[in-house]
Short mmCIF file of C-alpha atoms in Angstrom, two decimals:
data_model
loop_
_atom_site.label_atom_id
_atom_site.label_comp_id
_atom_site.label_asym_id
_atom_site.label_seq_id
_atom_site.Cartn_x
_atom_site.Cartn_y
_atom_site.Cartn_z
CA MET A 1066 93.91 108.83 -84.17
CA ASN A 1067 96.14 108.58 -81.03
CA ALA A 1068 93.83 106.80 -78.26
CA PRO A 1069 94.68 105.36 -75.01
CA ALA A 1070 95.15 101.47 -74.79
CA ASN A 1071 91.62 101.35 -73.20
CA THR A 1072 88.74 103.72 -72.18
CA THR A 1073 89.08 102.80 -68.47
CA ALA A 1074 92.63 103.98 -68.75
CA GLY A 1075 91.88 106.94 -70.53
CA ILE A 1076 89.05 107.90 -67.59
CA GLU A 1077 91.18 107.05 -64.95
CA ARG A 1078 93.85 109.51 -66.20
CA LEU A 1079 91.16 112.20 -66.90
CA LEU A 1080 90.20 111.50 -63.26
CA GLU A 1081 93.45 111.84 -62.07
CA VAL A 1082 94.19 115.09 -63.58
CA MET A 1083 91.35 116.63 -62.20
CA ARG A 1084 92.32 115.52 -58.66
CA ARG A 1085 95.51 117.18 -59.22
CA LEU A 1086 93.94 120.52 -60.75
CA ARG A 1087 91.60 120.63 -57.57
CA ASP A 1088 94.27 119.68 -55.20
CA PRO A 1089 94.23 122.17 -52.38
CA GLU A 1090 98.22 121.73 -52.18
CA GLY A 1091 99.50 122.35 -55.39
CA GLY A 1092 96.72 122.20 -57.60
CA CYS A 1093 95.86 125.55 -59.95
CA PRO A 1094 94.41 128.33 -57.81
CA TRP A 1095 91.67 129.03 -60.41
CA ASP A 1096 90.21 125.57 -60.85
CA ILE A 1097 90.40 125.19 -57.00
CA GLU A 1098 88.50 128.17 -56.71
CA GLN A 1099 85.47 127.18 -58.95
CA ASP A 1100 81.98 125.77 -57.90
CA PHE A 1101 78.93 124.24 -59.46
CA SER A 1102 77.47 127.67 -60.52
CA THR A 1103 80.56 129.15 -61.70
CA ILE A 1104 81.48 126.31 -63.99
CA ALA A 1105 77.93 125.56 -65.05
CA PRO A 1106 78.27 128.61 -68.02
CA TYR A 1107 81.22 126.62 -69.36
CA THR A 1108 79.21 123.58 -69.47
CA ILE A 1109 76.58 124.92 -71.52
CA GLU A 1110 79.17 126.84 -73.71
CA GLU A 1111 80.95 123.54 -74.63
CA ALA A 1112 77.61 121.69 -75.32
CA TYR A 1113 77.18 124.43 -77.84
CA GLU A 1114 80.77 123.78 -79.32
CA VAL A 1115 79.71 120.46 -79.81
CA ALA A 1116 76.67 120.91 -81.73
CA ASP A 1117 78.55 123.92 -83.80
CA ALA A 1118 81.34 121.01 -84.86
CA ILE A 1119 78.52 118.91 -85.84
CA ALA A 1120 76.76 121.17 -87.94
CA ARG A 1121 80.19 122.07 -89.65
CA GLN A 1122 80.74 118.39 -89.94
CA ASP A 1123 84.23 119.12 -88.57
CA TRP A 1124 84.89 115.77 -87.12
CA ALA A 1125 88.55 116.84 -86.18
CA ASP A 1126 87.35 119.49 -84.23
CA LEU A 1127 84.41 117.36 -82.85
CA GLU A 1128 86.69 114.76 -80.85
CA GLY A 1129 88.36 117.79 -78.99
CA GLU A 1130 84.72 119.55 -78.32
CA LEU A 1131 83.65 116.14 -77.02
CA GLY A 1132 86.90 115.95 -74.61
CA ASP A 1133 86.22 119.39 -73.43
CA LEU A 1134 82.55 118.25 -72.41
CA LEU A 1135 83.79 115.16 -70.87
CA LEU A 1136 85.92 117.56 -68.72
CA GLN A 1137 82.79 119.46 -67.74
CA VAL A 1138 81.02 116.05 -66.47
CA VAL A 1139 84.47 115.14 -64.81
CA TYR A 1140 84.67 118.59 -63.22
CA HIS A 1141 81.20 118.39 -61.66
CA ALA A 1142 81.43 114.97 -60.48
CA ARG A 1143 85.04 115.92 -59.10
CA MET A 1144 83.41 118.89 -57.07
CA ALA A 1145 80.43 116.48 -55.83
CA GLU A 1146 82.78 113.98 -54.68
CA GLU A 1147 84.58 116.30 -52.61
CA ALA A 1148 81.52 117.91 -50.81
CA GLY A 1149 80.27 113.88 -50.29
CA LEU A 1150 77.57 114.16 -52.68
CA PHE A 1151 78.21 111.74 -55.43
CA ASP A 1152 81.44 110.90 -57.51
CA PHE A 1153 82.07 110.07 -61.30
CA GLU A 1154 81.68 106.05 -60.84
CA ARG A 1155 78.12 106.91 -59.39
CA VAL A 1156 77.13 109.01 -62.08
CA ALA A 1157 78.41 106.79 -65.01
CA HIS A 1158 76.85 103.88 -63.08
CA ALA A 1159 73.25 105.64 -62.63
CA ILE A 1160 73.01 106.86 -66.40
CA ALA A 1161 73.70 103.08 -67.63
CA GLU A 1162 71.08 101.96 -64.94
CA LYS A 1163 68.70 104.39 -66.53
CA MET A 1164 69.37 103.59 -70.27
CA ILE A 1165 68.95 99.65 -69.37
CA ALA A 1166 65.56 100.70 -67.49
CA ARG A 1167 64.28 103.01 -70.33
CA HIS A 1168 65.31 100.07 -72.98
CA PRO A 1169 63.40 97.06 -71.92
CA HIS A 1170 63.43 95.93 -75.52
CA VAL A 1171 66.89 95.84 -75.71
CA PHE A 1172 67.92 94.71 -72.07
CA GLY A 1173 65.06 92.68 -71.21
CA LYS A 1174 61.96 90.68 -72.81
CA ALA A 1175 59.95 93.31 -73.85
CA GLU A 1176 59.05 93.92 -77.57
CA ILE A 1177 58.67 97.22 -79.52
CA GLU A 1178 57.79 97.35 -82.86
CA ASP A 1179 59.40 100.24 -84.47
CA SER A 1180 60.89 103.70 -83.46
CA SER A 1181 57.45 105.46 -82.98
CA ALA A 1182 56.64 102.85 -80.40
CA GLN A 1183 59.96 103.25 -78.67
CA ARG A 1184 59.05 106.89 -78.25
CA VAL A 1185 55.69 106.57 -76.88
CA ALA A 1186 57.22 103.77 -74.32
CA TRP A 1187 60.17 106.16 -73.65
CA GLU A 1188 57.79 109.27 -72.43
CA GLU A 1189 55.66 106.98 -70.57
CA THR A 1190 58.87 105.61 -68.55
CA LYS A 1191 59.81 109.49 -68.14
CA ALA A 1192 56.39 110.24 -66.74
CA ALA A 1193 56.28 107.56 -64.36
CA GLU A 1194 59.70 108.76 -63.16
CA ARG A 1195 58.48 112.43 -63.08
CA ALA A 1196 55.63 111.15 -61.14
CA ARG A 1197 58.00 109.41 -58.58
CA LYS A 1198 59.95 112.88 -58.20
CA ALA A 1199 56.92 114.60 -57.58
CA ALA A 1200 55.71 112.26 -55.15
CA ALA A 1201 59.40 112.42 -53.16
CA ARG A 1202 58.72 116.35 -53.10
CA GLY A 1203 55.17 115.83 -51.67
CA GLY A 1204 54.00 117.93 -54.77
CA GLN A 1205 51.68 117.25 -57.51
CA PRO A 1206 53.01 116.02 -60.48
CA SER A 1207 53.03 118.07 -64.01
CA VAL A 1208 53.42 117.31 -67.65
CA LEU A 1209 55.86 120.09 -67.49
CA ASP A 1210 57.91 119.21 -64.84
CA ASP A 1211 61.63 118.84 -65.38
CA VAL A 1212 61.98 121.23 -68.35
CA PRO A 1213 65.12 122.91 -67.75
CA LEU A 1214 65.08 126.54 -67.14
CA VAL A 1215 68.38 127.10 -68.79
CA LEU A 1216 67.41 125.71 -72.08
CA PRO A 1217 67.33 128.33 -74.95
CA SER A 1218 63.81 129.93 -74.94
CA LEU A 1219 62.82 128.80 -78.33
CA THR A 1220 64.02 125.03 -77.38
CA ARG A 1221 62.11 125.43 -73.91
CA ALA A 1222 59.06 126.83 -75.51
CA GLU A 1223 58.79 124.04 -78.01
CA LYS A 1224 59.46 121.51 -74.98
CA LEU A 1225 56.81 123.16 -73.06
CA GLN A 1226 54.47 123.21 -76.15
CA LYS A 1227 55.11 119.24 -76.57
CA ARG A 1228 54.45 118.24 -73.04
CA ALA A 1229 51.17 120.36 -73.22
CA ALA A 1230 50.09 118.47 -76.41
CA ARG A 1231 50.64 115.33 -74.78
CA ALA A 1232 47.93 116.23 -72.29
CA GLY A 1233 45.58 117.32 -75.20
CA PHE A 1234 46.15 121.01 -75.09
CA ASP A 1235 47.05 121.41 -78.57
CA TRP A 1236 45.71 122.45 -81.87
CA LYS A 1237 45.18 119.47 -84.78
CA GLU A 1238 45.77 121.84 -87.60
CA THR A 1239 48.00 124.69 -88.67
CA ALA A 1240 45.40 126.93 -89.52
CA PRO A 1241 44.47 128.54 -85.70
CA VAL A 1242 48.17 128.43 -85.10
CA VAL A 1243 48.92 130.74 -87.94
CA ALA A 1244 45.71 132.87 -86.79
CA LYS A 1245 47.23 132.85 -83.49
CA ILE A 1246 50.40 134.59 -84.92
CA ARG A 1247 48.56 137.19 -86.53
CA GLU A 1248 46.74 137.67 -83.37
CA GLU A 1249 49.52 138.26 -81.32
CA LEU A 1250 51.19 140.43 -84.22
CA ASP A 1251 48.23 142.83 -83.99
CA GLU A 1252 48.64 142.86 -80.20
CA VAL A 1253 52.50 143.97 -80.70
CA GLU A 1254 51.17 146.48 -83.02
CA GLN A 1255 48.65 147.84 -80.52
CA ALA A 1256 51.41 148.17 -77.45
CA VAL A 1257 53.75 149.98 -79.89
CA ALA A 1258 50.91 152.43 -81.00
CA ALA A 1259 50.08 152.87 -77.74
CA GLY A 1260 53.56 153.64 -76.08
CA ASP A 1261 53.35 150.53 -73.84
CA LEU A 1262 56.97 149.37 -73.21
CA PRO A 1263 55.85 146.69 -70.87
CA GLY A 1264 53.39 145.60 -73.18
CA ARG A 1265 55.87 145.34 -75.89
CA HIS A 1266 57.80 143.00 -73.98
CA GLU A 1267 55.01 140.76 -73.00
CA GLU A 1268 53.52 140.77 -76.62
CA MET A 1269 56.67 140.10 -78.44
CA GLY A 1270 57.19 137.04 -76.05
CA ASP A 1271 53.78 135.87 -76.72
CA LEU A 1272 54.72 136.21 -80.47
CA LEU A 1273 57.81 134.52 -80.31
CA PHE A 1274 55.81 131.55 -78.25
CA ALA A 1275 53.32 131.51 -81.00
CA VAL A 1276 56.05 131.35 -83.87
CA ALA A 1277 57.61 128.44 -82.07
CA ASN A 1278 54.67 126.71 -82.14
CA LEU A 1279 54.06 126.96 -85.69
CA ALA A 1280 57.63 125.38 -86.02
CA ARG A 1281 56.44 122.64 -83.88
CA HIS A 1282 53.36 122.03 -85.90
CA LEU A 1283 55.66 122.16 -89.45
CA GLY A 1284 58.27 119.60 -88.18
CA VAL A 1285 60.90 122.13 -87.85
CA ASP A 1286 63.15 122.85 -85.10
CA PRO A 1287 62.94 126.57 -84.10
CA GLU A 1288 66.14 126.75 -82.33
CA THR A 1289 67.93 125.05 -85.54
CA ALA A 1290 66.01 127.27 -87.84
CA LEU A 1291 66.96 130.21 -86.53
CA ARG A 1292 70.21 129.33 -86.14
CA ASP A 1293 70.40 128.71 -89.82
CA ALA A 1294 68.89 131.95 -90.49
CA ASN A 1295 71.43 133.69 -88.45
CA ARG A 1296 74.42 131.92 -90.24
CA LYS A 1297 72.46 132.74 -93.58
CA PHE A 1298 72.07 136.40 -92.69
CA GLU A 1299 75.90 136.85 -91.47
CA ARG A 1300 77.05 134.98 -94.66
CA ARG A 1301 74.91 137.45 -96.97
CA PHE A 1302 75.53 140.67 -95.05
CA ARG A 1303 79.47 139.81 -95.17
CA ALA A 1304 79.25 139.90 -98.89
CA VAL A 1305 77.34 142.96 -98.73
CA GLU A 1306 80.33 144.62 -96.88
CA ALA A 1307 82.88 142.97 -99.46
CA ALA A 1308 80.92 144.44 -102.27
CA VAL A 1309 80.70 147.62 -100.70
CA ALA A 1310 84.56 147.46 -99.56
CA ALA A 1311 85.13 146.67 -103.69
CA GLU A 1312 83.56 150.32 -104.50
CA GLY A 1313 86.05 151.86 -102.02
CA ARG A 1314 83.37 152.64 -99.45
CA ARG A 1315 82.08 151.23 -96.13
CA CYS A 1316 78.56 150.58 -95.58
CA GLU A 1317 77.78 153.38 -92.97
CA GLU A 1318 78.56 155.66 -96.21
CA VAL A 1319 76.05 154.48 -98.53
CA GLY A 1320 71.89 154.54 -98.07
CA LEU A 1321 69.76 151.53 -97.21
CA ASP A 1322 68.46 151.87 -100.96
CA GLU A 1323 71.91 150.96 -102.17
CA LEU A 1324 72.50 148.34 -99.46
CA ASP A 1325 69.23 146.43 -100.01
CA ARG A 1326 70.44 146.53 -104.08
CA HIS A 1327 73.57 144.77 -103.10
CA TRP A 1328 71.81 142.69 -100.76
CA ASP A 1329 69.22 141.57 -103.55
CA GLU A 1330 72.55 140.87 -105.61
CA VAL A 1331 73.75 138.44 -103.37
CA LYS A 1332 70.64 136.61 -102.75
CA ARG A 1333 70.40 136.50 -106.78
CA ARG A 1334 74.07 134.79 -107.00
CA GLU A 1335 73.04 132.27 -104.18
CA ARG A 1336 70.11 131.00 -106.15
#
């Protein structure tokens, strides 16, 4: 692994590369034109590519993807420095201070028995931070504050539900959650039968939200579960396509019954 002699040298070199790229005289025209809003989608994309490399356990790829994600942090920090807001050093200092404040059992004299107690202490610290932010805005703090709008919808649904659960707004068992899913499915069917297009949209959202809630109660991450289901579907459908192609035909040329037969055969082989 070819790494810089030390971390500081590597960071300084990256910061200098970004300064050159954004230099109005001699920099890259594309990089100079960008702003926070145009770069934000790339930041999200790079975070997903990091997660993808981890899911594939491709550690060589992960090294590169982490570099791409770090570049995004440097990019935003550079634009903020140009605008007189803050710089990379302040970003790094702030996160270090935050981690120290949130881990008094490591950097202070507090004692925490186990990881469960640590999670409780972590959430209490974050709740206090949200209260301070709300007070600074002159508003009423909410347990739902600071759940990012740009999160994938299933992930955001789960986080909203977790926050509400901490305030006592939650079922204690899974049975009523399952009943809620059936209720929402009935309402979807009613909207379909009535030809209510806006109603379909709303009721499907409620159904998906209820399904995310069941996943949370079962200890399943809904976003990861759906990602794995997507991957499984893709793998199986590609196998169906290959089986049909081996017969000298295309999927569009065969009926659903035959496609289902191939699908069942693929599932049987996987078992």
